[in-house]
PDB file of C-alpha atoms in Angstrom:
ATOM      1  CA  UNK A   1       4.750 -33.073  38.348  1.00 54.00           C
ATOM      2  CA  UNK A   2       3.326 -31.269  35.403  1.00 58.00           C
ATOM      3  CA  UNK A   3      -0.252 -32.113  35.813  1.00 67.00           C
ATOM      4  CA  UNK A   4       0.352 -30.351  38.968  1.00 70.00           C
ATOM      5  CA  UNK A   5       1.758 -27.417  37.574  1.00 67.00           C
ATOM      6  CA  UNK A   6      -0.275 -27.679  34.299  1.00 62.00           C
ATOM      7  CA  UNK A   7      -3.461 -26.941  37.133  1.00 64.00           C
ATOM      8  CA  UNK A   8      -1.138 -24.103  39.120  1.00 65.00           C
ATOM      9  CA  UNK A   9      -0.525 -21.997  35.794  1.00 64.00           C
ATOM     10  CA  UNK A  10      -4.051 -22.620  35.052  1.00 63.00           C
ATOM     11  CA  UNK A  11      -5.373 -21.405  38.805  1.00 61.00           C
ATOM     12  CA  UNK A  12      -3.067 -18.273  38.062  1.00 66.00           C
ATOM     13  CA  UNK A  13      -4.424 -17.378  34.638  1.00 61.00           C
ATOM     14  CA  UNK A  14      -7.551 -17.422  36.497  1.00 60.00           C
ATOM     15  CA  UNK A  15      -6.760 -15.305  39.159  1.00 60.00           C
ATOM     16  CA  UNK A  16      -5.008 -13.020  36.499  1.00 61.00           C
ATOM     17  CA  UNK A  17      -8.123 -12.649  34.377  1.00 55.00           C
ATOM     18  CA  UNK A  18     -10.701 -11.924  37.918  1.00 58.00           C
ATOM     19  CA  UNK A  19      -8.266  -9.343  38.678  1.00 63.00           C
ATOM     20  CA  UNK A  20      -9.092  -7.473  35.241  1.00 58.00           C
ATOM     21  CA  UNK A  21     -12.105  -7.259  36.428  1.00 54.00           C
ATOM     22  CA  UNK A  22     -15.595  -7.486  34.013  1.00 49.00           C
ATOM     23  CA  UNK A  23     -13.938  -5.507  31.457  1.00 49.00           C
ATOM     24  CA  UNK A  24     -11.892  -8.656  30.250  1.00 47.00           C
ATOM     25  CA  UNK A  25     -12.639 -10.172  27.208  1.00 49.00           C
ATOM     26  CA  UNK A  26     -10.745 -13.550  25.361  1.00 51.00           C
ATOM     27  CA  UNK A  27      -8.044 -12.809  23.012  1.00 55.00           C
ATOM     28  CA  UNK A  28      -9.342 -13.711  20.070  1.00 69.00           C
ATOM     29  CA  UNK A  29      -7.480 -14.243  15.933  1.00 86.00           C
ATOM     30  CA  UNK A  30      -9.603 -11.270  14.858  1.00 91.00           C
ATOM     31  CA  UNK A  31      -7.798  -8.786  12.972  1.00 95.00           C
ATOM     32  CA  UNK A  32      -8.171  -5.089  12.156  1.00 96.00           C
ATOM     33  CA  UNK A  33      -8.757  -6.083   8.482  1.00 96.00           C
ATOM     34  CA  UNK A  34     -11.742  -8.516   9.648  1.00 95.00           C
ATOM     35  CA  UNK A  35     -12.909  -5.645  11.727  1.00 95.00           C
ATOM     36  CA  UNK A  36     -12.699  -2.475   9.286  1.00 95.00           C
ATOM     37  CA  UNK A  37     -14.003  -4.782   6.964  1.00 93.00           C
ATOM     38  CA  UNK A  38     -17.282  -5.299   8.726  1.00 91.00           C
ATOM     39  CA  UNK A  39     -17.553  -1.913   9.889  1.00 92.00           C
ATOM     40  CA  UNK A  40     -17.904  -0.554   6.617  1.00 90.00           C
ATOM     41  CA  UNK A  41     -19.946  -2.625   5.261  1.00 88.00           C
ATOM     42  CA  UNK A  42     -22.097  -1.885   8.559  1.00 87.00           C
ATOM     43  CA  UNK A  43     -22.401   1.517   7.966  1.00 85.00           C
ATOM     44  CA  UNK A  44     -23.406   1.696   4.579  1.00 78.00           C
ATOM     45  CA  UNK A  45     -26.113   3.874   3.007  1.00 75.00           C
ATOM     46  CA  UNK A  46     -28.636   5.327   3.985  1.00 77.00           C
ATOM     47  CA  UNK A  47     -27.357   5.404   7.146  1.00 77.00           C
ATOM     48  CA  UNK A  48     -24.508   7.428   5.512  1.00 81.00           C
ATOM     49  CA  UNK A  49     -24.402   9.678   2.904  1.00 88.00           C
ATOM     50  CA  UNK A  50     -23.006   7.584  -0.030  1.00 88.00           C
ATOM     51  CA  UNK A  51     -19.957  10.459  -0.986  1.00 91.00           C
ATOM     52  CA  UNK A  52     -19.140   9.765   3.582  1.00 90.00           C
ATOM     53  CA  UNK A  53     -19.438   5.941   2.897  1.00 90.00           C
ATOM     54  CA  UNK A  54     -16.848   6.397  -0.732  1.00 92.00           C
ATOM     55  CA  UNK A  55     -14.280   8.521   2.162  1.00 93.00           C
ATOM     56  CA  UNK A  56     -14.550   6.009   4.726  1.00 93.00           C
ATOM     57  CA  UNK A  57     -14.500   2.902   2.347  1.00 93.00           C
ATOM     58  CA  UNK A  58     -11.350   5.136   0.736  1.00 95.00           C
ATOM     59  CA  UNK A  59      -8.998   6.176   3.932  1.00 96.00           C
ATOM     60  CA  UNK A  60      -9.891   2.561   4.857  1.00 96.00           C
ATOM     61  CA  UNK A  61      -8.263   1.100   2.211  1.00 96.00           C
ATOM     62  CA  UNK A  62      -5.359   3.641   1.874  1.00 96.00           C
ATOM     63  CA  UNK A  63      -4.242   4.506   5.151  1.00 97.00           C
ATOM     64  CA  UNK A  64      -5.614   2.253   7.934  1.00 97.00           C
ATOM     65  CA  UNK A  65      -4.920  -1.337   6.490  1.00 96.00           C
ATOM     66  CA  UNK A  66      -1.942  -0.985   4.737  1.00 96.00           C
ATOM     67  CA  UNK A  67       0.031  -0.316   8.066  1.00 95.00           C
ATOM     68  CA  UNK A  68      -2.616  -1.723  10.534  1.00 97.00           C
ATOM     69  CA  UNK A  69      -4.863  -4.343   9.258  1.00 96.00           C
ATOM     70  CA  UNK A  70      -2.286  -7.338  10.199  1.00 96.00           C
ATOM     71  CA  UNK A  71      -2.583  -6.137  14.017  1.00 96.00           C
ATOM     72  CA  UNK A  72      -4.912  -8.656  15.757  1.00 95.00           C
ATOM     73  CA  UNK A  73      -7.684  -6.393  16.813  1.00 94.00           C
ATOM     74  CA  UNK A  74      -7.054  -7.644  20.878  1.00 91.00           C
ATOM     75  CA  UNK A  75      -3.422  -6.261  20.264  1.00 94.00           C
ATOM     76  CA  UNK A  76      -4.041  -3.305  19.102  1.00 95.00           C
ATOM     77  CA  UNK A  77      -2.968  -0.477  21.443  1.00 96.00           C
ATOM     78  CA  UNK A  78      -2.606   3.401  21.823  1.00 96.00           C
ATOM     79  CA  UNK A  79       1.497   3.587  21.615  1.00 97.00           C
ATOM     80  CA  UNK A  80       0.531   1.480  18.227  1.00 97.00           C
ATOM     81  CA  UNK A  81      -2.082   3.671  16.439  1.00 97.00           C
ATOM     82  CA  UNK A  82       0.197   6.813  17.528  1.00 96.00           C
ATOM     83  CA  UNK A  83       2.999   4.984  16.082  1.00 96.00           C
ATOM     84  CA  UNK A  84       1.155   5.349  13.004  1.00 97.00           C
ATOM     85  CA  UNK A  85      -0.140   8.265  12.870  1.00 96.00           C
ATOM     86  CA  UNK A  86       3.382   9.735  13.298  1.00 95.00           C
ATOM     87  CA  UNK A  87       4.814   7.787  10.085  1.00 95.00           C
ATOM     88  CA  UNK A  88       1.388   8.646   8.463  1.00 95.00           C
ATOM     89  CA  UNK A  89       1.727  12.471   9.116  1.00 93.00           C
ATOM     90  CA  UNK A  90       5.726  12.053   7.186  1.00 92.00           C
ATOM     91  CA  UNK A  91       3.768  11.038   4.253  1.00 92.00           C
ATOM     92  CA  UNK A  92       0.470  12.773   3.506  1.00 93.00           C
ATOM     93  CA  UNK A  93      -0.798  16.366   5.075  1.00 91.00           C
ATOM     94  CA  UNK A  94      -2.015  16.860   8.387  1.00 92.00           C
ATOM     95  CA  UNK A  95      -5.846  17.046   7.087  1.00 92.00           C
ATOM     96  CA  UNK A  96      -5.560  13.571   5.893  1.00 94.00           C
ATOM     97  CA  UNK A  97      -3.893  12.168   9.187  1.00 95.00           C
ATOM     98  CA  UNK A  98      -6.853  13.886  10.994  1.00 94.00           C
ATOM     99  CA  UNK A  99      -9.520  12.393   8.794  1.00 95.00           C
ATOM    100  CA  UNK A 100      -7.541   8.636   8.802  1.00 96.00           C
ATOM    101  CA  UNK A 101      -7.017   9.102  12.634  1.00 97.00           C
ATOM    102  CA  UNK A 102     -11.401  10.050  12.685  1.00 95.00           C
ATOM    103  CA  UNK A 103     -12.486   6.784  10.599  1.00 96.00           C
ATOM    104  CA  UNK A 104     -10.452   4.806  12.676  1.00 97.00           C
ATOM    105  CA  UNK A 105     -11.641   6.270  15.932  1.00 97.00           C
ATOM    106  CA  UNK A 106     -15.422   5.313  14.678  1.00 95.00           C
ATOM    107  CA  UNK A 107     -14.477   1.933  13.794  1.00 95.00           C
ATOM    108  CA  UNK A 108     -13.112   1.141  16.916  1.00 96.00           C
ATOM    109  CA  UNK A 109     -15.816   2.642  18.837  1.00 95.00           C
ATOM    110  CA  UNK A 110     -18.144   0.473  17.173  1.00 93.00           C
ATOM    111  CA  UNK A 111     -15.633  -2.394  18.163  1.00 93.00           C
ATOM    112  CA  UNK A 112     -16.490  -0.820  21.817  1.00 94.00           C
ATOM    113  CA  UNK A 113     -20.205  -1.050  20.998  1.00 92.00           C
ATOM    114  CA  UNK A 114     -20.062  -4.692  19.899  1.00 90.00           C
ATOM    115  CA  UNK A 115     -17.580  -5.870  22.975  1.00 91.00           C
ATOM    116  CA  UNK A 116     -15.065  -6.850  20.716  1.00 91.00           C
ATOM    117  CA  UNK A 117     -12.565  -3.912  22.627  1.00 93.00           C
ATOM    118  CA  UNK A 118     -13.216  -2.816  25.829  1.00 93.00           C
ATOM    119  CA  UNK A 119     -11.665   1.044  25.293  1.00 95.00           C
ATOM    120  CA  UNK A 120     -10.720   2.843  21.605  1.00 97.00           C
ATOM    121  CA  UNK A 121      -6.877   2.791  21.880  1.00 97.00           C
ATOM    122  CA  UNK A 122      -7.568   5.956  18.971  1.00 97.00           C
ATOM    123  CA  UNK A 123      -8.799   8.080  22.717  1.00 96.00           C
ATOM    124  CA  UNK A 124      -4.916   7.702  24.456  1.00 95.00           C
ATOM    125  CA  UNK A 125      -3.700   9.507  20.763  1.00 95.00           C
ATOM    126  CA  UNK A 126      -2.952  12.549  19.040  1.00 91.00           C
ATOM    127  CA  UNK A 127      -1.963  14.504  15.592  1.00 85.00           C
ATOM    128  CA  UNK A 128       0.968  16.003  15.955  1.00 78.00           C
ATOM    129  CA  UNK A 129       0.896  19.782  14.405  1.00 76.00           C
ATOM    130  CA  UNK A 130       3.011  21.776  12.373  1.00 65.00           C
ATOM    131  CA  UNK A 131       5.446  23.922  14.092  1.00 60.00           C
ATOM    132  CA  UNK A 132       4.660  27.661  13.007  1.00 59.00           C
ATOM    133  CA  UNK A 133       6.689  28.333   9.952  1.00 57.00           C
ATOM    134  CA  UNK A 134       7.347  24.869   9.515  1.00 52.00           C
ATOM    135  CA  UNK A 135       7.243  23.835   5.680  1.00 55.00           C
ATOM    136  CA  UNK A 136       6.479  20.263   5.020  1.00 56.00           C
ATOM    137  CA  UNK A 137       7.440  18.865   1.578  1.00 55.00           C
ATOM    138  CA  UNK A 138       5.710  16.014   0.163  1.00 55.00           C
ATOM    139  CA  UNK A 139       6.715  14.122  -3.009  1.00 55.00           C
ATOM    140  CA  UNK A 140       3.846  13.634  -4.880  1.00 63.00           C
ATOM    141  CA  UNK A 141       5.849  11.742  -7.298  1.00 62.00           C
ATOM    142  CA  UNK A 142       8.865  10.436  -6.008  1.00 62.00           C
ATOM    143  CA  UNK A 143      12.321  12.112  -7.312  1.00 59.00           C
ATOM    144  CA  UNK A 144      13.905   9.901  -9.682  1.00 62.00           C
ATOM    145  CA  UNK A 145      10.174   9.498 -11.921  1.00 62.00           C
ATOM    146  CA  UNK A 146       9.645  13.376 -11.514  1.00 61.00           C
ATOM    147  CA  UNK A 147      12.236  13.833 -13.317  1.00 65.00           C
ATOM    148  CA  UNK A 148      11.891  11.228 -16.068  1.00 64.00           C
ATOM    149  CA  UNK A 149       8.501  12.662 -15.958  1.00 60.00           C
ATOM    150  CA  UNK A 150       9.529  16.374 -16.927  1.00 57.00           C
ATOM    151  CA  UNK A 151      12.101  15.212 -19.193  1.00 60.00           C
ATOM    152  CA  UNK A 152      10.111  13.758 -21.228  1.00 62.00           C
ATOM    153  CA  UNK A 153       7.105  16.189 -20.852  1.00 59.00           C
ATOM    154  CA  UNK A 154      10.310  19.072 -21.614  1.00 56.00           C
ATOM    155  CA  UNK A 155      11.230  17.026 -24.883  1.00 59.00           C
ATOM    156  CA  UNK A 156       7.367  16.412 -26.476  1.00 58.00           C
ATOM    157  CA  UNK A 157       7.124  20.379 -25.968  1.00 58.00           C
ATOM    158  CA  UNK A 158      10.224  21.850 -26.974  1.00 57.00           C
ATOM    159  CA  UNK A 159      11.101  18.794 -29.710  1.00 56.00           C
ATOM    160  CA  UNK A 160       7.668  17.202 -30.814  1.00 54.00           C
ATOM    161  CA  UNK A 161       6.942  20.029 -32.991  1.00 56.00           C
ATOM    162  CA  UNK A 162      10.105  20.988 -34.837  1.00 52.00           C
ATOM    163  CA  UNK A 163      10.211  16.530 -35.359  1.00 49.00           C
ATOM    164  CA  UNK A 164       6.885  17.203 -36.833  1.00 53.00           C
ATOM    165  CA  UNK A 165       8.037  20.421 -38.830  1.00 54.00           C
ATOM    166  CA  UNK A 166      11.796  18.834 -40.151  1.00 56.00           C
ATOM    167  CA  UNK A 167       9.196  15.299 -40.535  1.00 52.00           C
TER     168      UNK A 167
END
């Protein structure tokens, strides 16, 4: 009984991973922290310029890894990095989503080069634009602080120097 069908579901795994052809590679626990990780230390100077290295090393750290870096790199598909990009792009401007979406692509191509993928899921993706006249707002600071922020910055202007004065 299940030695038998211990060897069937291993006979059909088999079969399942001929059928993907030579492009098949074994699952493995690597994630897209390990990855990224190696990449830029990879590609350090001189092979880039050290101000390139400082924005890769930067939208790395900022962009990619906070939402992505968990993902083990085998799992990592197009629907997912577009999935991203679309909740990146209701947070910081377009230019930045283009430059994350770029250091990302190069990272996983070099996953391409080294065999760990066998096609950049970044390819099957795209930046969504700005519809003409559309005007995106972006909280720098979100609402509540901005306004602790200008209340106080109101009361050192307006206050600090009749305190002083009346002091």
């Amino acid at each position: 009984g299940t030695d038998r069908s211990a060897v069937r579901r291993g006979h059909e795994r088999e079969a399942e991973i001929r059928a993907q052809g030579p492009s098949y590679r074994t699952p493995s626990r690597r994630t897209l922290r390990d990855h990224m990780t190696e990449w830029v230390r990879a590609v350090q100077p001189p092979e880039l310029a050290p101000t390139t290295h400082r924005s890769y090393s930067d939208l790395t750290r900022l962009y990619v890894l906070p939402y992505l870096g968990s993902v083990k790199l085998s799992d990592l598909s197009a629907p997912m990095v577009q999935e991203w990009i679309t909740d990146l792009r209701t947070r910081v401007g377009p230019k930045t989503v283009s430059q994350a979406r770029g250091v990302l692509h190069v990272a996983l191509a070099y996953a391409v080069r080294l065999g760990s993928l066998t096609q950049n899921p970044v390819d099957r993706t795209r930046v969504p634009r700005a519809r003409s006249g559309e005007k995106r707002h972006i909280d720098a600071i979100p609402g509540e602080h901005a306004e602790q922020l200008l209340a106080a910055a109101y009361a050192r202007t307006l206050h600090g120097p009749l305190l002083e004065f009346l002091g």
